[in-house]
Amino acid sequence: MGTNDSIKSRTYDAIVIGSGISGGWAAKELCEKGLKTLVLERGRDVRHIQDYPTTNKMPWEFPHRGEVPYEIQKANPVVSRCYAFREDAAHFFTKDTEHPYVQEQPFDWIRGYQVGGKSLLWARQTQRWSEFDFEGPARDGFAVDWPIRYKDIAPWYSYVEKFAGISGNKDGLDILPDGEFLPPMELNCVEKYFVQSVGKSYKDRHVVYARCAHLTEPQPVHLQQGRGQCQKRNLCQRGCPFGGYYASNSTTIPWAQKTGNMTLRPHSVVHSILYDDAKGKAVGVRVIDDVTKDAIDFYARIIFVNAAALNTNLILLNSKSSRFPNGLGNDSGVLGKYVAFHNYRAYINATHEGHLDITTDGRRPTSGYIPRFRNVHQQETDFLRGYAAGFGADRVNTTPRDGVGTTLKDNLAKSEMGPWRVGSHMMGETIPKESNYVALDDSLKDAWGIPQLKISVTYDDNDEKMTKDYMEQLTEMFEKAGFKDIKAVDGKRAPGNDIHEMGGVRMGRDPKTSVLNGWNQMHAVPNVFVTDGACMTSTATQNPSLTYMALTARAADYAVQEMKKGNI
């Protein structure tokens, strides 16, 4: 094969870097619009159903009954701090030693390197942002102004919600806009009691059903995807054989594959994006083959970078040229800076002495949700922005499990129920700061010859005040509900364990202070788009994945229109 023939075989209309939640959407949208699209995934292939090895295993079929052996935990302290890192899903997590990084400040970088990425592992909680969230930076002057508002993304929220399938309830709250919902699952009796208690005690606080990406009533489009109704197994992290929740593996990647326009290439570690000084644009992507360690260049007219927030920063910082010596598109100097995350440090537990004549049975993949209520319409506290919170209740089974033989059987037959337990955890918005950054290490490299990522991200005084306020306010709410044995705890967990890192390649109106415009398009390199968490200007308090999906679909639509016009 001649050189030109070889280049032709490695040339596509579009390249998508990453196959997770946002990368899957980029692949679907670009392929549906007729573009021959190469999807690069650094990890292995994981095919829906057939590559979920533990999905139907019973507890006794796991050699360690679900626990990860101590030797593995000791060798991988970061990933072992993730609550979902258990024997049934450990194969979907990236181990600490597989891709090392430098912690200038303690940071738990949780990753999933495989087709589908962390869409196999996410908590599936899906809330829209509100106008208050997009206006936040402009109102208080921290970060830069978002170049879009809620009205710009609202139609795209609807678009992705209908395809992904979101279970929710129309709550009519300005702080948490309603969406295109499948029927909600039911809150239990104590959760409903707390809804009523909060409603009586506060005018501006609400407890709602937590919206989630689960099919409670599959629509024709979901059946076309080959997905079925959520079975409420609560084994989601194993991969769902029913396709009951949204994951790239069950939804967007197969949909893109059906078009005949997608080429999926796993084991492809992206080294950098290639920039042509003469053409004044990006022309392709350099890949290190994970198997052979060979460098291979692929070419395309447009490139979507969806490697997950910190890896997207890493790729762009490593994409150096004479035009961009400090990273692709980094004329502003802010690439890698203003990284933020969600503050999950605090939680609160208590008991409820009522409703002892009622218990629940079965499982449910979601619970209650308390939307942000601090500093919404005006600044009212000594900290900026605010926090949302989860809320759930369950009945404690106190059946004795001691004894042997007949004694054990008799004890188990008693089936005694104790009090109800209630609990909440915070989801606080952190403020993007220049001092929270990622950069390339000057000397350390990984197994693919790429500089290791250096992470310097930490809490600040605003986070401390917010954590304290959450503990005080939720304690008060629990007291007004009559809950007992209330214990509010600051767990002091490191940033990163929320798995909601954002920023570093932020959107903005001014090329001097941002990397991307209002279409997720690089100011300085118009044929490169970033639509994963790296693009976020601020974090709000909502789980971010739904917003990534909507931004990606919107940006892909714009990119194809611009291609047709000859602008990129």
Coordinates of C-alpha atoms in Angstrom, one line a residue:
M1 CA 0.0 0.0 0.0
G2 CA 1.4 3.4 -1.0
T3 CA 1.7 6.3 1.4
N4 CA -1.2 8.1 0.0
D5 CA -3.4 5.0 0.1
S6 CA -2.4 4.5 3.7
I7 CA -3.3 8.1 4.6
K8 CA -6.6 7.7 2.8
S9 CA -7.5 4.6 4.8
R10 CA -6.9 6.6 8.0
T11 CA -9.0 9.6 6.9
Y12 CA -12.5 10.2 8.1
D13 CA -15.0 13.0 8.2
A14 CA -14.9 13.2 12.0
I15 CA -13.0 11.8 14.9
V16 CA -14.4 11.4 18.4
I17 CA -12.0 10.9 21.2
G18 CA -13.7 8.8 23.9
S19 CA -16.8 6.6 24.0
G20 CA -18.3 7.5 27.3
I21 CA -21.5 9.5 28.0
S22 CA -20.5 12.5 25.8
G23 CA -18.4 10.6 23.3
G24 CA -21.2 8.1 22.7
W25 CA -23.6 11.1 21.9
A26 CA -21.0 12.7 19.6
A27 CA -20.7 9.4 17.7
K28 CA -24.5 8.9 17.4
E29 CA -25.1 12.5 16.2
L30 CA -22.3 12.6 13.7
C31 CA -23.0 9.2 12.3
E32 CA -26.7 9.9 12.0
K33 CA -25.9 13.0 10.0
G34 CA -23.9 11.0 7.5
L35 CA -20.3 11.6 8.6
K36 CA -17.9 8.7 8.5
T37 CA -16.7 8.8 12.1
L38 CA -13.8 7.2 13.9
V39 CA -14.4 6.7 17.6
L40 CA -11.1 6.3 19.5
E41 CA -11.2 4.5 22.9
R42 CA -8.1 4.0 25.0
G43 CA -9.4 1.0 26.7
R44 CA -10.8 -2.4 25.6
D45 CA -14.1 -3.0 23.8
V46 CA -17.1 -3.8 26.0
R47 CA -20.1 -5.0 24.0
H48 CA -23.6 -4.7 25.5
I49 CA -24.7 -7.9 27.3
Q50 CA -22.0 -10.2 26.1
D51 CA -19.2 -8.4 28.0
Y52 CA -20.9 -8.0 31.3
P53 CA -19.4 -11.1 33.0
T54 CA -20.9 -10.6 36.5
T55 CA -24.3 -9.3 35.6
N56 CA -26.3 -12.4 36.6
K57 CA -24.0 -13.8 39.3
M58 CA -25.4 -14.7 42.7
P59 CA -23.6 -13.5 45.8
W60 CA -22.2 -16.9 46.5
E61 CA -20.7 -17.1 43.1
F62 CA -18.1 -14.4 43.9
P63 CA -14.9 -15.9 45.5
H64 CA -14.7 -13.0 48.0
R65 CA -18.5 -12.5 48.4
G66 CA -18.3 -9.1 46.8
E67 CA -15.3 -7.8 48.6
V68 CA -12.2 -6.7 46.8
P69 CA -9.2 -8.6 48.3
Y70 CA -7.0 -6.6 50.7
E71 CA -3.9 -7.0 48.5
I72 CA -5.7 -5.3 45.6
Q73 CA -7.1 -2.5 47.9
K74 CA -3.6 -1.9 49.3
A75 CA -2.1 -1.7 45.8
N76 CA -4.9 0.7 44.6
P77 CA -5.8 3.1 47.4
V78 CA -7.4 5.7 45.2
V79 CA -9.9 3.6 43.3
S80 CA -10.5 1.6 46.5
R81 CA -12.0 4.7 48.0
C82 CA -14.8 4.6 45.4
Y83 CA -18.0 3.1 46.9
A84 CA -18.7 1.1 43.7
F85 CA -15.3 -0.5 43.5
R86 CA -16.4 -4.0 44.5
E87 CA -15.8 -7.5 43.2
D88 CA -18.7 -7.4 40.9
A89 CA -17.6 -4.3 39.0
A90 CA -13.8 -4.0 39.7
H91 CA -13.1 -4.9 36.1
F92 CA -14.7 -1.7 34.8
F93 CA -12.4 0.5 37.0
T94 CA -9.0 1.7 36.0
K95 CA -6.5 0.6 38.7
D96 CA -4.1 3.2 40.2
T97 CA -1.0 1.6 38.7
E98 CA -2.5 1.4 35.2
H99 CA -2.3 5.1 34.5
P100 CA -0.4 6.9 37.3
Y101 CA -0.7 10.7 37.9
V102 CA 0.9 13.2 40.2
Q103 CA -1.0 14.6 43.2
E104 CA 0.3 18.0 44.1
Q105 CA -2.8 18.1 46.4
P106 CA -4.8 14.9 47.4
F107 CA -7.1 14.1 44.5
D108 CA -8.9 10.8 43.9
W109 CA -9.0 10.4 40.1
I110 CA -11.6 7.7 39.4
R111 CA -11.6 6.4 35.8
G112 CA -13.1 3.7 33.6
Y113 CA -11.1 2.9 30.5
Q114 CA -13.3 0.8 28.2
V115 CA -15.9 1.4 25.5
G116 CA -18.7 3.1 27.4
G117 CA -16.3 4.6 29.9
K118 CA -17.9 5.5 33.2
S119 CA -21.4 5.3 31.7
L120 CA -21.3 1.7 33.0
L121 CA -20.6 3.0 36.5
W122 CA -22.4 6.3 36.9
A123 CA -25.1 6.9 39.5
R124 CA -27.6 7.7 36.6
Q125 CA -29.0 10.8 38.3
T126 CA -30.2 13.4 35.8
Q127 CA -31.2 16.9 36.6
R128 CA -31.4 19.9 34.2
W129 CA -29.6 23.1 35.1
S130 CA -31.7 26.1 35.6
E131 CA -31.4 29.7 34.5
F132 CA -29.9 30.5 38.0
D133 CA -27.1 28.1 37.3
F134 CA -26.1 29.5 34.0
E135 CA -26.3 33.1 35.4
G136 CA -24.3 32.2 38.5
P137 CA -20.9 33.4 37.5
A138 CA -22.3 36.7 36.0
R139 CA -24.2 37.4 39.2
D140 CA -21.3 36.9 41.7
G141 CA -18.3 37.6 39.4
F142 CA -16.5 34.4 40.0
A143 CA -15.3 32.4 36.9
V144 CA -16.5 34.0 33.7
D145 CA -19.9 34.4 32.2
W146 CA -21.4 31.4 30.5
P147 CA -21.9 32.1 26.8
I148 CA -25.2 30.4 26.8
R149 CA -28.4 30.4 28.9
Y150 CA -31.0 27.9 29.8
K151 CA -33.2 28.8 26.7
D152 CA -30.2 27.8 24.5
I153 CA -29.9 24.3 25.8
A154 CA -33.5 23.6 26.9
P155 CA -34.5 22.0 23.5
W156 CA -31.5 19.8 23.6
Y157 CA -32.3 18.6 27.1
S158 CA -35.6 17.5 25.7
Y159 CA -33.9 15.9 22.7
V160 CA -31.5 13.7 24.7
E161 CA -34.1 13.0 27.5
K162 CA -36.5 11.4 25.0
F163 CA -33.8 9.2 23.5
A164 CA -32.0 8.2 26.7
G165 CA -35.1 7.7 28.8
I166 CA -35.4 9.7 32.0
S167 CA -37.8 8.8 34.9
G168 CA -39.1 11.9 36.7
N169 CA -41.9 13.9 38.1
K170 CA -43.2 17.3 37.0
D171 CA -42.3 19.4 40.1
G172 CA -42.8 22.9 38.7
L173 CA -39.7 24.3 40.3
D174 CA -37.8 27.2 38.8
I175 CA -34.5 26.0 40.4
L176 CA -35.0 22.5 38.8
P177 CA -36.7 22.7 35.4
D178 CA -39.0 19.9 34.4
G179 CA -38.1 17.6 31.5
E180 CA -39.4 14.9 29.2
F181 CA -40.1 12.3 31.7
L182 CA -41.1 8.6 31.9
P183 CA -43.3 7.8 34.9
P184 CA -41.5 8.2 38.3
M185 CA -40.9 5.4 40.7
E186 CA -42.4 5.9 44.1
L187 CA -40.9 7.5 47.2
N188 CA -41.5 5.4 50.2
C189 CA -43.7 6.4 53.2
V190 CA -40.9 8.0 55.3
E191 CA -39.6 9.9 52.3
K192 CA -43.1 11.2 51.6
Y193 CA -43.4 12.1 55.3
F194 CA -40.2 14.2 54.9
V195 CA -41.5 15.8 51.8
Q196 CA -44.6 17.0 53.8
S197 CA -42.5 18.0 56.8
V198 CA -40.2 20.2 54.7
G199 CA -43.1 21.7 52.8
K200 CA -44.8 22.7 56.1
S201 CA -41.6 24.1 57.6
Y202 CA -40.1 26.0 54.7
K203 CA -41.4 28.0 51.7
D204 CA -38.2 27.8 49.6
R205 CA -37.1 24.2 50.3
H206 CA -38.4 21.1 48.5
V207 CA -37.8 17.3 48.5
V208 CA -38.6 15.7 45.2
Y209 CA -38.3 12.3 43.5
A210 CA -34.7 12.0 42.2
R211 CA -34.8 11.9 38.4
C212 CA -32.8 9.1 36.9
A213 CA -31.9 7.6 33.5
H214 CA -34.0 4.4 33.9
L215 CA -36.7 3.1 31.7
T216 CA -39.8 2.8 33.8
E217 CA -42.1 2.7 30.7
P218 CA -40.0 2.1 27.5
Q219 CA -41.2 4.1 24.5
P220 CA -40.9 2.9 20.8
V221 CA -37.5 4.6 20.5
H222 CA -36.2 2.6 23.4
L223 CA -37.5 -0.7 22.0
Q224 CA -35.8 0.2 18.7
Q225 CA -32.6 0.5 20.7
G226 CA -33.2 -3.1 21.9
R227 CA -33.6 -1.9 25.5
G228 CA -36.2 -3.1 28.1
Q229 CA -37.8 -1.9 31.3
C230 CA -35.7 -1.4 34.4
Q231 CA -36.0 -4.4 36.6
K232 CA -34.9 -2.6 39.7
R233 CA -32.2 -5.1 40.4
N234 CA -29.8 -2.4 41.7
L235 CA -26.9 -4.2 40.1
C236 CA -26.3 -1.4 37.5
Q237 CA -22.5 -1.2 38.0
R238 CA -22.2 -4.7 36.5
G239 CA -23.7 -3.6 33.2
C240 CA -27.4 -4.1 32.6
P241 CA -28.4 -7.0 30.3
F242 CA -31.9 -5.4 29.9
G243 CA -30.5 -2.0 28.9
G244 CA -32.8 -0.7 31.7
Y245 CA -30.6 2.4 32.3
Y246 CA -28.8 4.6 29.8
A247 CA -25.2 3.6 29.0
S248 CA -23.2 4.3 25.8
N249 CA -22.8 0.5 25.4
S250 CA -26.6 -0.2 25.2
T251 CA -27.7 3.0 23.5
T252 CA -25.7 5.5 21.6
I253 CA -22.7 3.3 20.4
P254 CA -25.0 0.6 18.9
W255 CA -27.2 3.3 17.4
A256 CA -24.2 4.8 15.7
Q257 CA -23.0 1.4 14.6
K258 CA -26.3 0.7 12.9
T259 CA -25.7 3.7 10.5
G260 CA -22.7 2.0 9.0
N261 CA -20.8 5.2 9.4
M262 CA -18.9 4.4 12.6
T263 CA -15.5 2.8 13.0
L264 CA -14.8 2.0 16.6
R265 CA -11.1 1.6 17.5
P266 CA -10.4 0.4 21.1
H267 CA -6.9 0.2 22.6
S268 CA -6.2 3.6 21.1
V269 CA -4.5 5.9 23.6
V270 CA -4.6 9.4 22.2
H271 CA -1.3 11.2 22.4
S272 CA -2.2 14.5 20.9
I273 CA -4.2 16.4 18.3
L274 CA -2.3 17.3 15.1
Y275 CA -2.3 21.0 14.1
D276 CA -1.2 22.2 10.6
D277 CA 0.3 25.6 10.8
A278 CA -0.1 26.2 7.0
K279 CA -3.8 25.2 7.0
G280 CA -4.5 26.9 10.3
K281 CA -6.5 24.1 11.7
A282 CA -6.4 20.7 13.3
V283 CA -6.0 17.9 10.8
G284 CA -6.0 14.7 12.9
V285 CA -5.2 12.8 16.0
R286 CA -2.0 10.9 17.0
V287 CA -2.7 7.6 18.7
I288 CA -0.4 5.2 20.6
D289 CA -1.7 1.7 20.0
D290 CA -2.1 0.1 23.4
V291 CA -1.1 -3.3 22.1
T292 CA 1.9 -2.6 19.8
K293 CA 2.8 0.8 21.3
D294 CA 3.1 2.1 17.7
A295 CA 2.2 5.7 16.9
I296 CA -0.5 6.0 14.3
D297 CA -2.0 9.2 12.8
F298 CA -5.6 9.5 11.8
Y299 CA -7.1 12.4 9.9
A300 CA -10.5 14.2 9.8
R301 CA -12.2 17.5 9.1
I302 CA -13.6 17.9 12.6
I303 CA -12.6 16.5 16.0
F304 CA -14.7 16.0 19.1
V305 CA -12.7 15.7 22.3
N306 CA -14.7 13.6 24.8
A307 CA -12.0 11.8 26.8
A308 CA -13.5 12.8 30.2
A309 CA -12.6 16.1 31.8
L310 CA -9.0 15.6 33.0
N311 CA -7.9 13.4 30.2
T312 CA -9.3 15.9 27.7
N313 CA -7.1 18.5 29.5
L314 CA -4.1 16.2 29.3
I315 CA -4.6 15.6 25.5
L316 CA -4.9 19.3 24.7
L317 CA -2.0 20.3 26.9
N318 CA 0.1 17.7 25.1
S319 CA -1.0 18.9 21.7
K320 CA 1.8 21.3 21.1
S321 CA 2.9 23.0 17.9
S322 CA 4.8 26.1 16.8
R323 CA 1.4 27.9 16.7
F324 CA 0.4 26.5 20.1
P325 CA 3.5 25.9 22.2
N326 CA 1.4 25.7 25.4
G327 CA -1.3 23.4 24.3
L328 CA -3.9 23.4 21.5
G329 CA -6.1 26.5 21.4
N330 CA -4.4 27.9 24.5
D331 CA -4.0 31.5 23.4
S332 CA -5.7 32.7 26.6
G333 CA -3.3 30.8 28.9
V334 CA -6.3 29.3 30.8
L335 CA -6.1 25.8 29.4
G336 CA -5.8 23.4 32.4
K337 CA -6.9 26.1 34.9
Y338 CA -10.1 26.8 36.7
V339 CA -10.8 23.1 37.4
A340 CA -13.7 22.5 39.7
F341 CA -15.7 19.6 41.2
H342 CA -18.6 18.8 43.5
N343 CA -18.2 18.9 47.2
Y344 CA -19.5 15.6 48.6
R345 CA -17.8 15.8 51.9
A346 CA -20.6 15.9 54.4
Y347 CA -23.5 13.5 55.2
I348 CA -26.1 13.1 57.9
N349 CA -27.8 10.1 59.3
A350 CA -30.7 9.7 61.8
T351 CA -33.5 7.4 62.8
H352 CA -37.3 7.8 62.5
E353 CA -39.4 6.3 65.2
G354 CA -42.7 6.5 63.3
H355 CA -44.3 4.4 60.5
L356 CA -43.4 1.2 62.4
D357 CA -46.5 -0.5 61.0
I358 CA -45.1 -0.2 57.5
T359 CA -42.1 -1.7 55.7
T360 CA -40.9 -1.9 52.2
D361 CA -39.7 -4.7 49.9
G362 CA -37.8 -4.8 46.7
R363 CA -35.3 -2.4 45.3
R364 CA -35.2 1.0 43.5
P365 CA -32.3 2.7 41.8
T366 CA -33.0 6.2 43.1
S367 CA -34.6 8.0 46.1
G368 CA -35.3 11.6 47.1
Y369 CA -33.5 14.8 46.1
I370 CA -33.3 18.2 47.7
P371 CA -32.7 20.9 45.1
R372 CA -30.4 23.8 45.9
F373 CA -32.1 26.4 48.2
R374 CA -29.1 28.6 49.3
N375 CA -28.3 31.9 47.4
V376 CA -30.8 31.3 44.6
H377 CA -32.7 34.6 44.3
Q378 CA -30.2 36.6 46.3
Q379 CA -26.9 36.3 48.2
E380 CA -28.0 35.4 51.8
T381 CA -25.0 33.5 53.2
D382 CA -21.3 34.1 53.8
F383 CA -20.4 31.7 51.0
L384 CA -21.1 31.7 47.3
R385 CA -23.5 29.4 45.4
G386 CA -25.0 26.5 47.2
Y387 CA -25.6 22.8 47.5
A388 CA -28.2 20.1 46.6
A389 CA -28.6 17.0 48.7
G390 CA -29.8 13.4 48.4
F391 CA -32.3 12.0 50.8
G392 CA -33.4 8.4 51.4
A393 CA -35.0 6.2 54.0
D394 CA -35.1 2.5 54.6
R395 CA -36.2 0.1 57.3
V396 CA -33.6 -1.7 59.3
N397 CA -33.8 -5.5 59.5
T398 CA -32.6 -6.6 62.9
T399 CA -33.2 -10.3 62.5
P400 CA -30.5 -12.1 64.5
R401 CA -28.1 -14.1 62.4
D402 CA -26.1 -15.8 65.0
G403 CA -26.2 -19.5 66.0
V404 CA -25.7 -22.7 64.0
G405 CA -28.1 -25.2 62.6
T406 CA -31.6 -25.2 64.2
T407 CA -30.7 -22.1 66.3
L408 CA -29.7 -20.2 63.2
K409 CA -32.9 -21.2 61.4
D410 CA -35.1 -20.2 64.3
N411 CA -33.4 -16.8 64.5
L412 CA -33.8 -16.1 60.8
A413 CA -37.5 -17.1 61.0
K414 CA -38.1 -14.3 63.5
S415 CA -37.6 -11.6 60.8
E416 CA -37.6 -8.7 63.2
M417 CA -37.6 -5.1 61.9
G418 CA -36.0 -2.2 63.7
P419 CA -36.5 1.5 63.2
W420 CA -36.4 3.4 59.9
R421 CA -33.0 4.9 59.0
V422 CA -32.8 8.2 57.1
G423 CA -29.8 9.8 55.5
S424 CA -28.6 12.6 53.2
H425 CA -25.4 13.6 51.5
M426 CA -24.4 17.0 50.1
M427 CA -23.6 17.9 46.5
G428 CA -21.9 21.3 46.8
E429 CA -20.9 23.7 44.0
T430 CA -17.2 24.6 44.1
I431 CA -15.9 27.8 42.6
P432 CA -13.5 27.5 39.7
K433 CA -10.2 29.1 40.6
E434 CA -7.0 29.7 38.7
S435 CA -5.1 28.0 41.6
N436 CA -7.1 24.7 40.9
Y437 CA -5.3 23.4 37.8
V438 CA -3.9 20.4 36.0
A439 CA -0.6 20.5 34.1
L440 CA 1.9 18.1 32.4
D441 CA 4.6 16.8 34.6
D442 CA 8.1 17.9 33.5
S443 CA 9.8 14.5 33.9
L444 CA 7.4 11.7 34.6
K445 CA 5.8 9.8 31.7
D446 CA 3.3 7.0 31.4
A447 CA 3.5 3.6 29.7
W448 CA 2.7 5.3 26.3
G449 CA 5.4 7.9 26.5
I450 CA 2.9 10.7 27.4
P451 CA 3.6 13.1 30.2
Q452 CA 1.8 12.2 33.4
L453 CA -0.9 14.6 34.5
K454 CA -0.1 16.7 37.6
I455 CA -3.2 17.6 39.6
S456 CA -3.4 20.5 42.0
V457 CA -7.0 20.8 43.1
T458 CA -8.2 21.4 46.7
Y459 CA -11.0 22.8 48.8
D460 CA -11.1 26.5 49.9
D461 CA -12.7 28.6 52.6
N462 CA -15.9 28.8 50.5
D463 CA -16.2 25.0 50.6
E464 CA -15.6 24.9 54.3
K465 CA -18.4 27.4 55.0
M466 CA -20.7 25.6 52.7
T467 CA -20.0 22.2 54.3
K468 CA -20.7 23.7 57.7
D469 CA -24.0 25.2 56.5
Y470 CA -25.2 22.0 55.0
M471 CA -24.6 20.2 58.3
E472 CA -26.4 22.9 60.2
Q473 CA -29.4 23.2 57.8
L474 CA -30.0 19.5 57.3
T475 CA -29.7 18.9 61.0
E476 CA -32.5 21.6 61.5
M477 CA -34.6 20.0 58.8
F478 CA -34.2 16.6 60.4
E479 CA -35.1 18.0 63.8
K480 CA -38.2 19.6 62.5
A481 CA -39.2 16.2 61.0
G482 CA -38.8 14.7 64.5
F483 CA -35.9 12.4 63.5
K484 CA -33.7 11.1 66.3
D485 CA -30.1 10.2 66.9
I486 CA -29.0 12.8 64.3
K487 CA -25.4 12.6 63.3
A488 CA -23.9 15.1 60.9
V489 CA -20.4 14.2 59.7
D490 CA -17.7 15.9 57.6
G491 CA -16.0 12.9 56.0
K492 CA -13.1 15.0 54.8
R493 CA -13.0 13.0 51.6
A494 CA -10.5 14.2 49.0
P495 CA -11.7 16.1 45.9
G496 CA -12.2 13.8 42.9
N497 CA -14.1 11.1 44.7
D498 CA -17.3 12.8 43.7
I499 CA -16.2 11.8 40.1
H500 CA -17.6 15.1 38.8
E501 CA -14.5 17.0 37.8
M502 CA -15.1 19.8 35.4
G503 CA -13.4 22.7 33.7
G504 CA -9.9 23.4 32.4
V505 CA -11.2 24.0 28.8
R506 CA -14.0 26.3 29.8
M507 CA -16.6 27.9 27.6
G508 CA -16.8 31.7 27.5
R509 CA -17.6 34.8 25.5
D510 CA -14.1 36.2 25.4
P511 CA -11.2 34.3 23.7
K512 CA -8.9 36.1 26.2
T513 CA -10.4 34.3 29.2
S514 CA -11.8 31.1 27.8
V515 CA -10.9 28.3 25.3
L516 CA -14.4 27.5 23.9
N517 CA -17.2 29.6 22.5
G518 CA -20.9 29.1 23.0
W519 CA -21.0 26.1 20.7
N520 CA -18.3 24.2 22.5
Q521 CA -16.0 25.2 19.6
M522 CA -12.4 26.3 20.1
H523 CA -12.0 30.0 19.7
A524 CA -8.6 29.5 18.0
V525 CA -9.2 26.1 16.3
P526 CA -12.7 26.1 14.9
N527 CA -12.8 22.5 13.8
V528 CA -12.2 21.2 17.3
F529 CA -15.0 20.8 19.8
V530 CA -15.0 19.8 23.5
T531 CA -18.3 18.7 25.0
D532 CA -17.3 16.6 28.1
G533 CA -16.8 17.9 31.6
A534 CA -13.7 19.9 30.6
C535 CA -15.9 22.5 28.8
M536 CA -17.8 23.5 31.9
T537 CA -17.5 27.2 33.0
S538 CA -19.0 26.4 36.5
T539 CA -20.4 23.3 38.1
A540 CA -23.8 24.1 39.5
T541 CA -25.1 21.5 42.0
Q542 CA -26.8 19.0 39.7
N543 CA -25.3 15.8 38.5
P544 CA -23.6 16.9 35.3
S545 CA -24.0 14.0 32.8
L546 CA -27.4 15.1 31.3
T547 CA -25.9 18.5 30.6
Y548 CA -22.9 16.9 28.8
M549 CA -25.3 14.9 26.6
A550 CA -27.3 18.0 25.7
L551 CA -24.2 20.1 25.0
T552 CA -22.8 17.4 22.8
A553 CA -25.9 16.9 20.7
R554 CA -26.2 20.7 20.3
A555 CA -22.5 21.1 19.3
A556 CA -22.7 18.2 16.8
D557 CA -25.7 19.7 15.1
Y558 CA -23.8 23.1 14.8
A559 CA -20.6 21.4 13.6
V560 CA -22.3 19.6 10.8
Q561 CA -24.1 22.8 9.7
E562 CA -20.8 24.7 9.7
M563 CA -19.2 21.9 7.6
K564 CA -21.9 22.1 5.1
K565 CA -21.5 25.9 4.9
G566 CA -17.7 25.4 4.3
N567 CA -16.8 27.3 7.5
I568 CA -14.8 24.4 9.0

